[in-house]
Tab-separated table of C-alpha atoms and ligand atoms in Angstrom:
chain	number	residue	atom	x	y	z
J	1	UNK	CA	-31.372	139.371	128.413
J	2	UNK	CA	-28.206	138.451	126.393
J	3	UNK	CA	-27.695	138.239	122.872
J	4	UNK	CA	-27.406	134.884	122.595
J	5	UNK	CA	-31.375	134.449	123.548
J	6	UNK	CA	-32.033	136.731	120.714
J	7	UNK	CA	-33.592	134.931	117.500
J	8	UNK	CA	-30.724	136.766	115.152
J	9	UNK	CA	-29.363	134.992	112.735
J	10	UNK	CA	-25.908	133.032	113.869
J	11	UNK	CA	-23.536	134.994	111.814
J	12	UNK	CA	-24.716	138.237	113.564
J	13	UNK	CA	-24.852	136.511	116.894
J	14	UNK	CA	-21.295	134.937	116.283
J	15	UNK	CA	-19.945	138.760	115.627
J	16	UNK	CA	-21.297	140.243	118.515
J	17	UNK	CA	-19.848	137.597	120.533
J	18	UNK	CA	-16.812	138.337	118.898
J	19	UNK	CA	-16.840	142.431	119.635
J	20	UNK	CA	-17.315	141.580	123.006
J	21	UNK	CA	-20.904	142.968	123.061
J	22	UNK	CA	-22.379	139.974	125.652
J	23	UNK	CA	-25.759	141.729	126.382
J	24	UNK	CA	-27.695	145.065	124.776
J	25	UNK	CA	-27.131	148.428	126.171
J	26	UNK	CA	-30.939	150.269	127.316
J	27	UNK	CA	-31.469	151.592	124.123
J	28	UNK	CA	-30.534	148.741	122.093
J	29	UNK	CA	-32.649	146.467	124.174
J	30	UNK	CA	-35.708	148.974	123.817
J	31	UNK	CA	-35.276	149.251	120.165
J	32	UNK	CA	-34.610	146.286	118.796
J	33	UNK	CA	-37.828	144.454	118.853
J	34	UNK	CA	-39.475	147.789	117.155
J	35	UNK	CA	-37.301	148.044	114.793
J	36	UNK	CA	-37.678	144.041	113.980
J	37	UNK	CA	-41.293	144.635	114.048
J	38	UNK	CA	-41.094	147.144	110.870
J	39	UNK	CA	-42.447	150.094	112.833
J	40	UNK	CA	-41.274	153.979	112.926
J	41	UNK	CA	-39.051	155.521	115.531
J	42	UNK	CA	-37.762	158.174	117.470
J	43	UNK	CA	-35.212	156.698	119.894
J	44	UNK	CA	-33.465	159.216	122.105
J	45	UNK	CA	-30.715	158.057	123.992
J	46	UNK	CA	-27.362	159.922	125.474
J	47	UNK	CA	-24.154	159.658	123.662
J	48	UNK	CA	-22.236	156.819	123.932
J	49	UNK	CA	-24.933	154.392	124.621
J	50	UNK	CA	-24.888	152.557	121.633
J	51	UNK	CA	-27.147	153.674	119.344
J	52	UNK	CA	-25.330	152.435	116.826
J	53	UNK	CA	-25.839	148.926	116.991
J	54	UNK	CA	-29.214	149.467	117.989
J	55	UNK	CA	-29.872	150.120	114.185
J	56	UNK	CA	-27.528	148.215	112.537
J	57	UNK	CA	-28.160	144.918	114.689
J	58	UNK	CA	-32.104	144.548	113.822
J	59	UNK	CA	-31.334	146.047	110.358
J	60	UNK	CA	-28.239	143.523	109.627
J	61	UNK	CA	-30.985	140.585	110.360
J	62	UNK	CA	-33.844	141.799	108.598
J	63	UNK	CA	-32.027	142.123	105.491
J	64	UNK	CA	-30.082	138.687	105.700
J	65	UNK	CA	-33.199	137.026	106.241
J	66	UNK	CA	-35.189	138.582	103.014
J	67	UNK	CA	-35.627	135.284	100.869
J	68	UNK	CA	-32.844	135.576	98.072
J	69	UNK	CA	-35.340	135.323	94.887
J	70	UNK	CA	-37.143	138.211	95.637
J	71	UNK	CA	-34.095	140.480	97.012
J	72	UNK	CA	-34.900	143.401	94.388
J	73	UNK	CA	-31.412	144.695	93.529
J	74	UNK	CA	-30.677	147.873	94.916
J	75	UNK	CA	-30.055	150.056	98.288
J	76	UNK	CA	-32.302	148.445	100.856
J	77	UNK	CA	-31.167	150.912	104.125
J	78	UNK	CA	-30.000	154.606	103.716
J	79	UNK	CA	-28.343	155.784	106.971
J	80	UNK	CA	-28.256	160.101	106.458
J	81	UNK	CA	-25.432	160.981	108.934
J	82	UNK	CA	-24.500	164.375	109.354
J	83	UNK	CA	-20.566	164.290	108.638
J	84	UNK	CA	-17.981	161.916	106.986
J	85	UNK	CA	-16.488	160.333	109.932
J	86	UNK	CA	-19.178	159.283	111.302
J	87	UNK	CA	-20.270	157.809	107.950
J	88	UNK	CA	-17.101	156.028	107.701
J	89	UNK	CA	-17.850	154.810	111.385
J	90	UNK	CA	-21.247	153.728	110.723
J	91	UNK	CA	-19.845	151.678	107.909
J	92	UNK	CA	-17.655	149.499	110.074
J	93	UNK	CA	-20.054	148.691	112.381
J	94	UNK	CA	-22.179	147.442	109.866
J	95	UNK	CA	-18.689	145.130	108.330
J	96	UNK	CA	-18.067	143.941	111.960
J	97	UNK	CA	-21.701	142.911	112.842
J	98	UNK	CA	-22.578	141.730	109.345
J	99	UNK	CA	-19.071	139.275	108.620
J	100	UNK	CA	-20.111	136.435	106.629
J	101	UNK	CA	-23.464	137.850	105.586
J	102	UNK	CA	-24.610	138.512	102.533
J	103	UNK	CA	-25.477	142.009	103.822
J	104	UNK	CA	-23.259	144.724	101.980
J	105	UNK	CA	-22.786	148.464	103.435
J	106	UNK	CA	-20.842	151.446	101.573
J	107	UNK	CA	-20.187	154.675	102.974
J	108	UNK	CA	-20.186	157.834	100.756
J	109	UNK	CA	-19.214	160.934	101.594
J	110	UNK	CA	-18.063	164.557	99.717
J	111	UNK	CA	-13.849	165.961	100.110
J	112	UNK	CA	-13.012	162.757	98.031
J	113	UNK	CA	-13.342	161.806	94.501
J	114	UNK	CA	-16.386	160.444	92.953
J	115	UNK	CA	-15.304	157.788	90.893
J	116	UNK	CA	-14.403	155.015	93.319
J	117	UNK	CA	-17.534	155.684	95.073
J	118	UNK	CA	-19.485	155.202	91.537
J	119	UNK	CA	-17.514	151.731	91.142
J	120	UNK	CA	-18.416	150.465	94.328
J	121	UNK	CA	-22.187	151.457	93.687
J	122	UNK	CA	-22.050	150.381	90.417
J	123	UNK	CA	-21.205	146.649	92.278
J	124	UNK	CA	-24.481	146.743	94.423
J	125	UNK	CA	-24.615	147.852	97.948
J	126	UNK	CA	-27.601	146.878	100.290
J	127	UNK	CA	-26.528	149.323	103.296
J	128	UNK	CA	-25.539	153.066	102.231
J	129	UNK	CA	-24.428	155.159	104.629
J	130	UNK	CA	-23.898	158.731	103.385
J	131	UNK	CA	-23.667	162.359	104.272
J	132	UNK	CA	-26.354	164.558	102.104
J	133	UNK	CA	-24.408	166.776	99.883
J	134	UNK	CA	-22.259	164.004	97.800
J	135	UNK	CA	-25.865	161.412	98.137
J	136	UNK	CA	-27.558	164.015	96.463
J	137	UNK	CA	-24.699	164.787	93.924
J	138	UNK	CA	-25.022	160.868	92.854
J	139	UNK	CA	-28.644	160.896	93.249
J	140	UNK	CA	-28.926	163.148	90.400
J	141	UNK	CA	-26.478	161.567	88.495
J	142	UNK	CA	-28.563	158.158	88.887
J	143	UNK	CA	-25.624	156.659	90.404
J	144	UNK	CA	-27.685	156.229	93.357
J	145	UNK	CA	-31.322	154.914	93.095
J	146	UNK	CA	-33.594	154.636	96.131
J	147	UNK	CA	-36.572	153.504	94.314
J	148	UNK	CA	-36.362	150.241	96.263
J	149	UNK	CA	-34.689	151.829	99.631
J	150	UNK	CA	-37.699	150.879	102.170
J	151	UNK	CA	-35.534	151.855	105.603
J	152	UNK	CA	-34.439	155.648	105.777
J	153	UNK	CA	-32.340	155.657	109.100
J	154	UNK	CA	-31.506	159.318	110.179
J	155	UNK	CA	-28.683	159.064	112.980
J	156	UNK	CA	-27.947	162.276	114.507
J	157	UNK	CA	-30.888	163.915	113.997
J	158	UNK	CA	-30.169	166.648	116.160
J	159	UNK	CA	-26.213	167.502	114.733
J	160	UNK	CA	-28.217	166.985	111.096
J	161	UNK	CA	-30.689	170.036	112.052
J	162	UNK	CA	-28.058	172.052	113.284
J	163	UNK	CA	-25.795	172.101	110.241
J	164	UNK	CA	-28.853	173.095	108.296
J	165	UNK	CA	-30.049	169.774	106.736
J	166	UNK	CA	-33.429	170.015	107.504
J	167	UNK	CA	-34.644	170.373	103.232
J	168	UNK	CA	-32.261	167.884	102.626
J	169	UNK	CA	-34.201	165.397	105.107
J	170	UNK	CA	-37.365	166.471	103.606
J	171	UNK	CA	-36.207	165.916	99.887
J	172	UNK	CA	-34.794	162.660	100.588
J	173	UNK	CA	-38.610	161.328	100.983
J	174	UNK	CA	-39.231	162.057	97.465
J	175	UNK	CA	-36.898	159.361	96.068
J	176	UNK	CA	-38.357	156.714	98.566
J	177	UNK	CA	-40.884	154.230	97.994
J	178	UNK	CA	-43.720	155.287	99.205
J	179	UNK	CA	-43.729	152.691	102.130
J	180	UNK	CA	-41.156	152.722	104.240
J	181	UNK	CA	-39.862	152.512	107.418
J	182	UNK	CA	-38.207	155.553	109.114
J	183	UNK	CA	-35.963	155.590	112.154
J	184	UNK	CA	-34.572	158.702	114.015
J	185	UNK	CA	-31.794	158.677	116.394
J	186	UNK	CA	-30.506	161.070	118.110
J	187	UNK	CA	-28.957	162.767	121.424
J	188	UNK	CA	-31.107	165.412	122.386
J	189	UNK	CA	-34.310	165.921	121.997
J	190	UNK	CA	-36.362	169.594	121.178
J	191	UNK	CA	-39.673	170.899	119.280
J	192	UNK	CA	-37.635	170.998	116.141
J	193	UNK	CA	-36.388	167.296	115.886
J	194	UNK	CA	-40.169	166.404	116.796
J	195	UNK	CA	-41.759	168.306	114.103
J	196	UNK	CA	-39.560	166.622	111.682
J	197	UNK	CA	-39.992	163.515	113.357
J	198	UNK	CA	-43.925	164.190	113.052
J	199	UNK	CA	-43.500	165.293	109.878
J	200	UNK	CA	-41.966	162.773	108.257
J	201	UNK	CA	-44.058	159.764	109.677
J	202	UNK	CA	-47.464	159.451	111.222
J	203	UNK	CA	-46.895	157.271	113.914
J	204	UNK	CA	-43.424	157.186	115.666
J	205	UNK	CA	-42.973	154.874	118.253
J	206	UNK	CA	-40.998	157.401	121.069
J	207	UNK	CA	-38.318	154.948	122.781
J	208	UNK	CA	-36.195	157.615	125.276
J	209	UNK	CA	-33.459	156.510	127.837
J	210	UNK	CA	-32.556	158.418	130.613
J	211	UNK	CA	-33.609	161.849	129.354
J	212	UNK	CA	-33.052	163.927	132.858
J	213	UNK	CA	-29.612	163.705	132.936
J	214	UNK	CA	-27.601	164.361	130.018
J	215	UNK	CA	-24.492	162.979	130.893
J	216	UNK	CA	-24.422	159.060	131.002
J	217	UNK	CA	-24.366	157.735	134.296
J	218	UNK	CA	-21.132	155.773	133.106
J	219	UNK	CA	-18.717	159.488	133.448
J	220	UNK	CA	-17.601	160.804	135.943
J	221	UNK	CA	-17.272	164.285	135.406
J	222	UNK	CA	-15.989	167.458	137.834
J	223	UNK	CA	-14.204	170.478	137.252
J	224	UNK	CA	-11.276	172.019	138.548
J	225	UNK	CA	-10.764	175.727	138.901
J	226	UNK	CA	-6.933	176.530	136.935
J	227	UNK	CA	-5.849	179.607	136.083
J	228	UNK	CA	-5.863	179.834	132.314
J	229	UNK	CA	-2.366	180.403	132.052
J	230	UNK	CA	-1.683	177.086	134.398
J	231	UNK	CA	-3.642	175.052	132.464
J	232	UNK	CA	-1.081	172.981	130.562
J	233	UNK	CA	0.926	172.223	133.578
J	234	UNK	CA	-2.694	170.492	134.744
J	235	UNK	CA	-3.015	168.699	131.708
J	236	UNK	CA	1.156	167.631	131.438
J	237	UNK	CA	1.029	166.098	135.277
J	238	UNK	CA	-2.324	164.194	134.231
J	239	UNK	CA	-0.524	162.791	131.044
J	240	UNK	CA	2.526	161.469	133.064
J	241	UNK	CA	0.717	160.483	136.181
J	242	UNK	CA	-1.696	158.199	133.798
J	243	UNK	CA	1.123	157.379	131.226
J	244	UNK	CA	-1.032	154.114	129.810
J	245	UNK	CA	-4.136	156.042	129.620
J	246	UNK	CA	-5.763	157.022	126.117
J	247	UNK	CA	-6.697	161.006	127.038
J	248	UNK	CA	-8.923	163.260	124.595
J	249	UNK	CA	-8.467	166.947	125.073
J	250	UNK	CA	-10.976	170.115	123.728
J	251	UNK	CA	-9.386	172.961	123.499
J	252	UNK	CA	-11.636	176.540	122.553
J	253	UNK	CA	-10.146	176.952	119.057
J	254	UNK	CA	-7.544	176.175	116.156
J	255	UNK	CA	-4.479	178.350	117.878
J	256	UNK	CA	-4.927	176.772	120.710
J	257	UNK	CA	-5.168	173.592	119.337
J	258	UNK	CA	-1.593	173.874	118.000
J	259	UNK	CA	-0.168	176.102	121.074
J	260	UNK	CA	-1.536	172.847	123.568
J	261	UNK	CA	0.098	170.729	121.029
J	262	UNK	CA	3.093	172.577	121.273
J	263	UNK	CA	3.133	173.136	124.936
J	264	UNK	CA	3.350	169.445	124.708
J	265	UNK	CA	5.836	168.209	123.005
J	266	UNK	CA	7.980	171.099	124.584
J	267	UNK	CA	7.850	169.022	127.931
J	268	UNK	CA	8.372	165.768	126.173
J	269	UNK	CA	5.371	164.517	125.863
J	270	UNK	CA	3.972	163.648	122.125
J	271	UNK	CA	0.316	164.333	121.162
J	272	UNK	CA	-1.816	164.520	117.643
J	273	UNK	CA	-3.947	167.061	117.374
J	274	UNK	CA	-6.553	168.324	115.043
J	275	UNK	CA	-8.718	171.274	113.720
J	276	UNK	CA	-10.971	172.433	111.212
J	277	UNK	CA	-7.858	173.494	109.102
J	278	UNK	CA	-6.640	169.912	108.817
J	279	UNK	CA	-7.594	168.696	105.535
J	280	UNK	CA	-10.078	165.635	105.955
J	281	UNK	CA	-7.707	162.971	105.421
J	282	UNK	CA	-5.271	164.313	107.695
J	283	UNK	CA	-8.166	164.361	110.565
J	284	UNK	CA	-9.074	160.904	109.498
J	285	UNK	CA	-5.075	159.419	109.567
J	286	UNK	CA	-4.691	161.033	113.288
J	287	UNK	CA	-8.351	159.907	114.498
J	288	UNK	CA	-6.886	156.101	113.687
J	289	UNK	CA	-3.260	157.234	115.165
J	290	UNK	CA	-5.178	157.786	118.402
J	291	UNK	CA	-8.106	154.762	118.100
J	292	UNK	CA	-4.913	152.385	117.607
J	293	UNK	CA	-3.230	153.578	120.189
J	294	UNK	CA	-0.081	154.531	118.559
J	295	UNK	CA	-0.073	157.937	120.687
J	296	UNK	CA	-1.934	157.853	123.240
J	297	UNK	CA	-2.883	162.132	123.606
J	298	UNK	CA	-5.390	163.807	121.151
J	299	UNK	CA	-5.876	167.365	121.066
J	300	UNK	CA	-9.085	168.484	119.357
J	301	UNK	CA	-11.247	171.352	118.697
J	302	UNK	CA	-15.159	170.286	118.657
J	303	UNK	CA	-15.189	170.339	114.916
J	304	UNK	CA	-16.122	166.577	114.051
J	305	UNK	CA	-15.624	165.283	117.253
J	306	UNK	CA	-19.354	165.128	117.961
J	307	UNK	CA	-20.405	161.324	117.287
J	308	UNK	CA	-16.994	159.838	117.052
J	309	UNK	CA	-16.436	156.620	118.418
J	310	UNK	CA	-13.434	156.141	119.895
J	311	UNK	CA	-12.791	153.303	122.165
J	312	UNK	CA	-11.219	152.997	125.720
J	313	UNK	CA	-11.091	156.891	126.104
J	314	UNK	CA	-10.177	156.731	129.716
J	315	UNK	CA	-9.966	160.874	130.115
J	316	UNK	CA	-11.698	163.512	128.692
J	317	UNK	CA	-10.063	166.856	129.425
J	318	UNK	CA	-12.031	170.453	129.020
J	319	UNK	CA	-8.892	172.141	128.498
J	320	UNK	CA	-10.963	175.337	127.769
J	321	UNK	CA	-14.697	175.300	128.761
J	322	UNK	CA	-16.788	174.769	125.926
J	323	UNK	CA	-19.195	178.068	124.759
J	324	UNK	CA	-21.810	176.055	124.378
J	325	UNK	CA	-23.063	173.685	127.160
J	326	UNK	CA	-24.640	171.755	125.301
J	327	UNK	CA	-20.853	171.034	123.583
J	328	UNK	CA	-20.124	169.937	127.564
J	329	UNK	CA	-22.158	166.509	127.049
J	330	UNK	CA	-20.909	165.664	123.851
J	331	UNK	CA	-17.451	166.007	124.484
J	332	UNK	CA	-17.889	164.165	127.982
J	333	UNK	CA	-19.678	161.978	125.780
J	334	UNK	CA	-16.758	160.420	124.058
J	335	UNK	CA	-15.671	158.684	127.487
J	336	UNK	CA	-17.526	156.220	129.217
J	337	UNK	CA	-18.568	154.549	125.848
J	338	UNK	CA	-21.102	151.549	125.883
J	339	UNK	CA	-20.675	149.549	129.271
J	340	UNK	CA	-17.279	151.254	130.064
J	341	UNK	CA	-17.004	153.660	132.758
J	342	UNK	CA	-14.648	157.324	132.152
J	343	UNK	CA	-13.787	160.249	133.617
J	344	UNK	CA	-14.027	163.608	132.603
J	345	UNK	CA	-12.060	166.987	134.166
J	346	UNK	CA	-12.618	170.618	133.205
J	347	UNK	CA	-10.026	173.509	133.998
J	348	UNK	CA	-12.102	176.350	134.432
J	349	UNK	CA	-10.409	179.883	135.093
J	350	UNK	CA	-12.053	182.536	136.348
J	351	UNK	CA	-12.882	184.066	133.146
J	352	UNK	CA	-15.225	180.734	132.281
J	353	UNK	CA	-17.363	180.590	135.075
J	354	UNK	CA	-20.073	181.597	133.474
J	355	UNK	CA	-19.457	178.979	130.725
J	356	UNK	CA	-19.708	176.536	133.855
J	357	UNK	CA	-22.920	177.597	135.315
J	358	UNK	CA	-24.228	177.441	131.631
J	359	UNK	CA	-23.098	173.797	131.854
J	360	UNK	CA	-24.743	173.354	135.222
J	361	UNK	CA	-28.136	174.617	134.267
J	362	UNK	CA	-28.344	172.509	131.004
J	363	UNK	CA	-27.549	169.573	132.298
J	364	UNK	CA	-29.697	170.544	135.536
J	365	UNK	CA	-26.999	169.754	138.047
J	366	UNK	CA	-23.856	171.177	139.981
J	367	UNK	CA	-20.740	169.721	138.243
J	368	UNK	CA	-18.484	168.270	141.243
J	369	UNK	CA	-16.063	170.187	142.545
J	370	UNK	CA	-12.152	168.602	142.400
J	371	UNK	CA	-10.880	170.946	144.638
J	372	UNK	CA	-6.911	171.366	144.834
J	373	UNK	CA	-5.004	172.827	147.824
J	374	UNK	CA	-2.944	175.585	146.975
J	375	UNK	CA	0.266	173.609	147.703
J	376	UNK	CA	-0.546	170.676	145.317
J	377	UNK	CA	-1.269	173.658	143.119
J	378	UNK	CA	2.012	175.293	143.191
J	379	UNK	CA	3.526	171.716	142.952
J	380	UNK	CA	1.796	171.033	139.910
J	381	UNK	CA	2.902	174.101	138.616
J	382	UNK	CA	6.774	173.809	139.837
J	383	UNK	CA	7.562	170.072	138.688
J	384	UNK	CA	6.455	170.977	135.437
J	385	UNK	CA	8.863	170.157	132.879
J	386	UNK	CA	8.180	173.337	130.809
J	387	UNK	CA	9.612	175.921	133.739
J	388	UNK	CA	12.972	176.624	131.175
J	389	UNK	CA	10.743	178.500	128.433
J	390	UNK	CA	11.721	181.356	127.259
J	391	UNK	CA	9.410	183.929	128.454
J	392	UNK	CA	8.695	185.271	124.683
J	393	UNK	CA	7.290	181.762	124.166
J	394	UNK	CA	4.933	182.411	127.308
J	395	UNK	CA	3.861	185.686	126.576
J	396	UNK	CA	2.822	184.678	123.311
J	397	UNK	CA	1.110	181.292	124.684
J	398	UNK	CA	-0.984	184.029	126.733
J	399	UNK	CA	-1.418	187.114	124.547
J	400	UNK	CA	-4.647	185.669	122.813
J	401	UNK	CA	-6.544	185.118	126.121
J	402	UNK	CA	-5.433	187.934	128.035
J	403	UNK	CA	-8.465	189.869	129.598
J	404	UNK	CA	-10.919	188.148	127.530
J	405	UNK	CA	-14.017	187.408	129.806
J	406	UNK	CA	-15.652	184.223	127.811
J	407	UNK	CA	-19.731	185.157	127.112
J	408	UNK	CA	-22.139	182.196	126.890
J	409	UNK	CA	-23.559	181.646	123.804
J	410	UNK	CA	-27.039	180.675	123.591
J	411	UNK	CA	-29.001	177.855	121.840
J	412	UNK	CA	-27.159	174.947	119.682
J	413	UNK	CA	-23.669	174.874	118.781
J	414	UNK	CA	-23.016	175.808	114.742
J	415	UNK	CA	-20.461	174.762	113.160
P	1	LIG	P1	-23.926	156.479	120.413
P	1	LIG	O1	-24.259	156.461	118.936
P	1	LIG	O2	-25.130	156.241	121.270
P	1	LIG	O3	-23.174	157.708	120.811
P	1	LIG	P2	-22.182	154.288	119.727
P	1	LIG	O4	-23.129	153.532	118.903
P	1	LIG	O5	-21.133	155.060	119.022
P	1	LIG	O6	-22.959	155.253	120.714
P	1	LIG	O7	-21.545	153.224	120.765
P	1	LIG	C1	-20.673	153.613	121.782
P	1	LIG	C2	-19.720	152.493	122.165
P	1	LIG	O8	-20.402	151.456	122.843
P	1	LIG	C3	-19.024	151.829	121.004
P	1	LIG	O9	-17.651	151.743	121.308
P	1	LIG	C4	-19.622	150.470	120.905
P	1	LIG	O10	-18.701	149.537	120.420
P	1	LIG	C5	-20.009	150.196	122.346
P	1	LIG	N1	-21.178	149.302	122.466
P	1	LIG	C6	-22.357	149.442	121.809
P	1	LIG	N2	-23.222	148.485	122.178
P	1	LIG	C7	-22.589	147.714	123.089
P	1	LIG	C8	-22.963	146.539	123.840
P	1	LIG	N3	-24.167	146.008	123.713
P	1	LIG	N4	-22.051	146.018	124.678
P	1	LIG	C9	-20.829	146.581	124.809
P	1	LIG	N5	-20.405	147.676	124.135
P	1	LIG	C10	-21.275	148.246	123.279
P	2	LIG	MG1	-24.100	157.743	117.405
């Protein structure tokens, strides 16, 4: 079924056409009608296969078409997400489906200052989108009043519970009417996001796509065994065989972050990068470098790269394996992205195997095997641009990593 044979209104219908989005993804086509309908939810669906719009679509038209006299002033739809960027993300999707309605969305978030964010409010918003600590900061200051808020949308149910907002979920019930319509959404599924889910409403509808396999069918993932040390020859010959291609690296941790970065540029090749040390506008300014295009290579630790949006990511690299394999799908995640199709390679050394069978068990299949011949290897390794380094440069690139075996961590990544 296309979107065109949906009964949306024409504006909505008109934008979507525009985006390029000509029919809905799985989830979006099991959703929508439930969601339309007025009834609960607890839609589980991979990364990447736009769960977004599966909200914000039947939520755009339902509040257009309220009749205007009785549109109580007031937030209509609160969408709880878990961190700013994907607030600010949320937002847009809701300005680039909902052009020329009368539909308004805001995004609020903490790191920023309050008083724009109290103007805007002040104006009348009908969509907010907002992370919990600064919602509840303005909630008590009665900047904020969900008296009239009769959708609660929780997106990234499962990132929410592991960053501890579990009360925060609970207390947000409180300021709701006392009907009201609640959607989940979320990536994974476990005991814990049901027993909110159960918790919360008496009757979810369960909508769940493709729940055996992790990883959406549209990435093509393997690994490749590299010696750790080898590593950023790997990644240099990938960057300047594929010299058009938008590439998203994860790297195990801030130092390395930087030392990749550095690695980099050293062979001529320029890349953004960013950490949990970056100050939040800083991460935001590079995450738009890289969406527009502007440079093309993005280094990144995990930190608030879960449930970004980037488009055309046509490589994801696993520079280092991550601890977590649940960490594996997510990052994997942020190729392949709606109907596109990506690819995704690991380096694995030695040390990470166990990281790898980790990976394999959670996801409840082998990763494929890329396997390189000793002489490509050792060309790889030769034609690298970054052979004239000094070797104190080197020894401190390794020093960190040296005979560090890498132990898998168990259950959710915390961050
Ligand atoms: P998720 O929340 O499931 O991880 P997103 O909502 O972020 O996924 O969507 C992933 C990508 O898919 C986005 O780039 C979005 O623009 C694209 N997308 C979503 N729905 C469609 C569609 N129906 N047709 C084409 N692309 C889509
Ligand atoms: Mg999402």
């Amino acid at each position: 079924m296309k979107f065109s044979q949906y009964h949306f209104v024409d504006e909505i219908k008109d934008n979507l056409e525009l985006m390029g989005f000509k029919k809905p993804t799985d989830i979006q086509y099991k959703c929508i009608p439930n969601i339309l309908r007025g009834e609960d939810l607890l839609a589980i669906a991979q990364t990447g296969t736009g769960k977004t719009a599966a909200f914000a679509i039947p939520i755009l038209h339902i509040l257009q078409t309220r009749s205007h006299t009785k549109r109580p002033d007031g937030i209509k739809c609160l969408v709880m997400v878990p961190t700013r960027e994907l607030a600010l993300q949320i937002h847009e999707v809701f300005v680039s489906i909902g052009r020329n309605t009368r539909v308004t969305s805001y995004a609020v978030y903490g790191g920023v200052e309050q008083g724009p964010q109290i103007a805007k409010l002040e104006r009348g918003i009908d969509v907010l989108i907002a992370t919990p600590g600064r919602m509840f900061d303005l909630v008590n200051q009665g900047y904020i009043r969900l008296g009239r808020t009769d959708i609660l949308i929780l997106d990234e149910a499962d990132h929410m519970l592991d960053l501890g907002f579990l009360k925060d979920i609970k207390d947000v019930i409180r300021f709701l009417p006392k009907k009201h319509q609640t959607l989940f959404f979320s990536a994974t599924i476990d005991e814990e996001i049901k027993d909110l889910a159960y918790s919360l409403v008496k009757n979810p509808v369960r909508i769940q796509v493709s729940p055996k396999d992790p990883v959406s069918k549209n990435v093509d993932h393997s690994v490749m065994f590299v010696k750790m040390d080898d590593k950023r020859f790997f990644l240099e010959r990938l960057v300047k065989e594929n010299p058009d291609a938008k590439i998203l690296v994860f790297v195990r941790t801030r130092v390395r972050c930087e030392r990749v970065h550095a690695a980099m540029e050293r062979v001529g090749i320029t890349s953004l990068h960013m950490h949990g040390s970056k100050e939040q506008k800083e991460r935001l300014a590079v995450l738009n470098e890289f969406r527009k295009g502007n440079v093309r290579l993005l280094i990144a630790t995990d930190v608030s790269a879960r449930g970004i949006d980037i488009a055309d990511v046509d490589f994801v690299v696993n520079y280092d394996l991550p601890e977590y394999a649940e960490t594996y799908v997510h990052r994997v995640g942020r190729t392949g992205r709606g109907t596109k199709r990506g690819i995704a390679y690991s380096f694995c050394d030695e040390s990470e195997k166990s990281l790898l069978s980790a990976i394999e068990e959670y996801i409840g299949k082998k990763v494929k095997v890329l396997s390189v011949e000793q002489d490509d290897y050792k060309e790889v390794v030769d034609l690298s641009g970054g052979k004239t380094m000094d070797l104190k440069q080197i020894l401190e690139e390794l020093a960190p990593v040296q005979n560090k075996r890498y132990g898998v961590k168990k259950g959710k990544p915390r961050k």
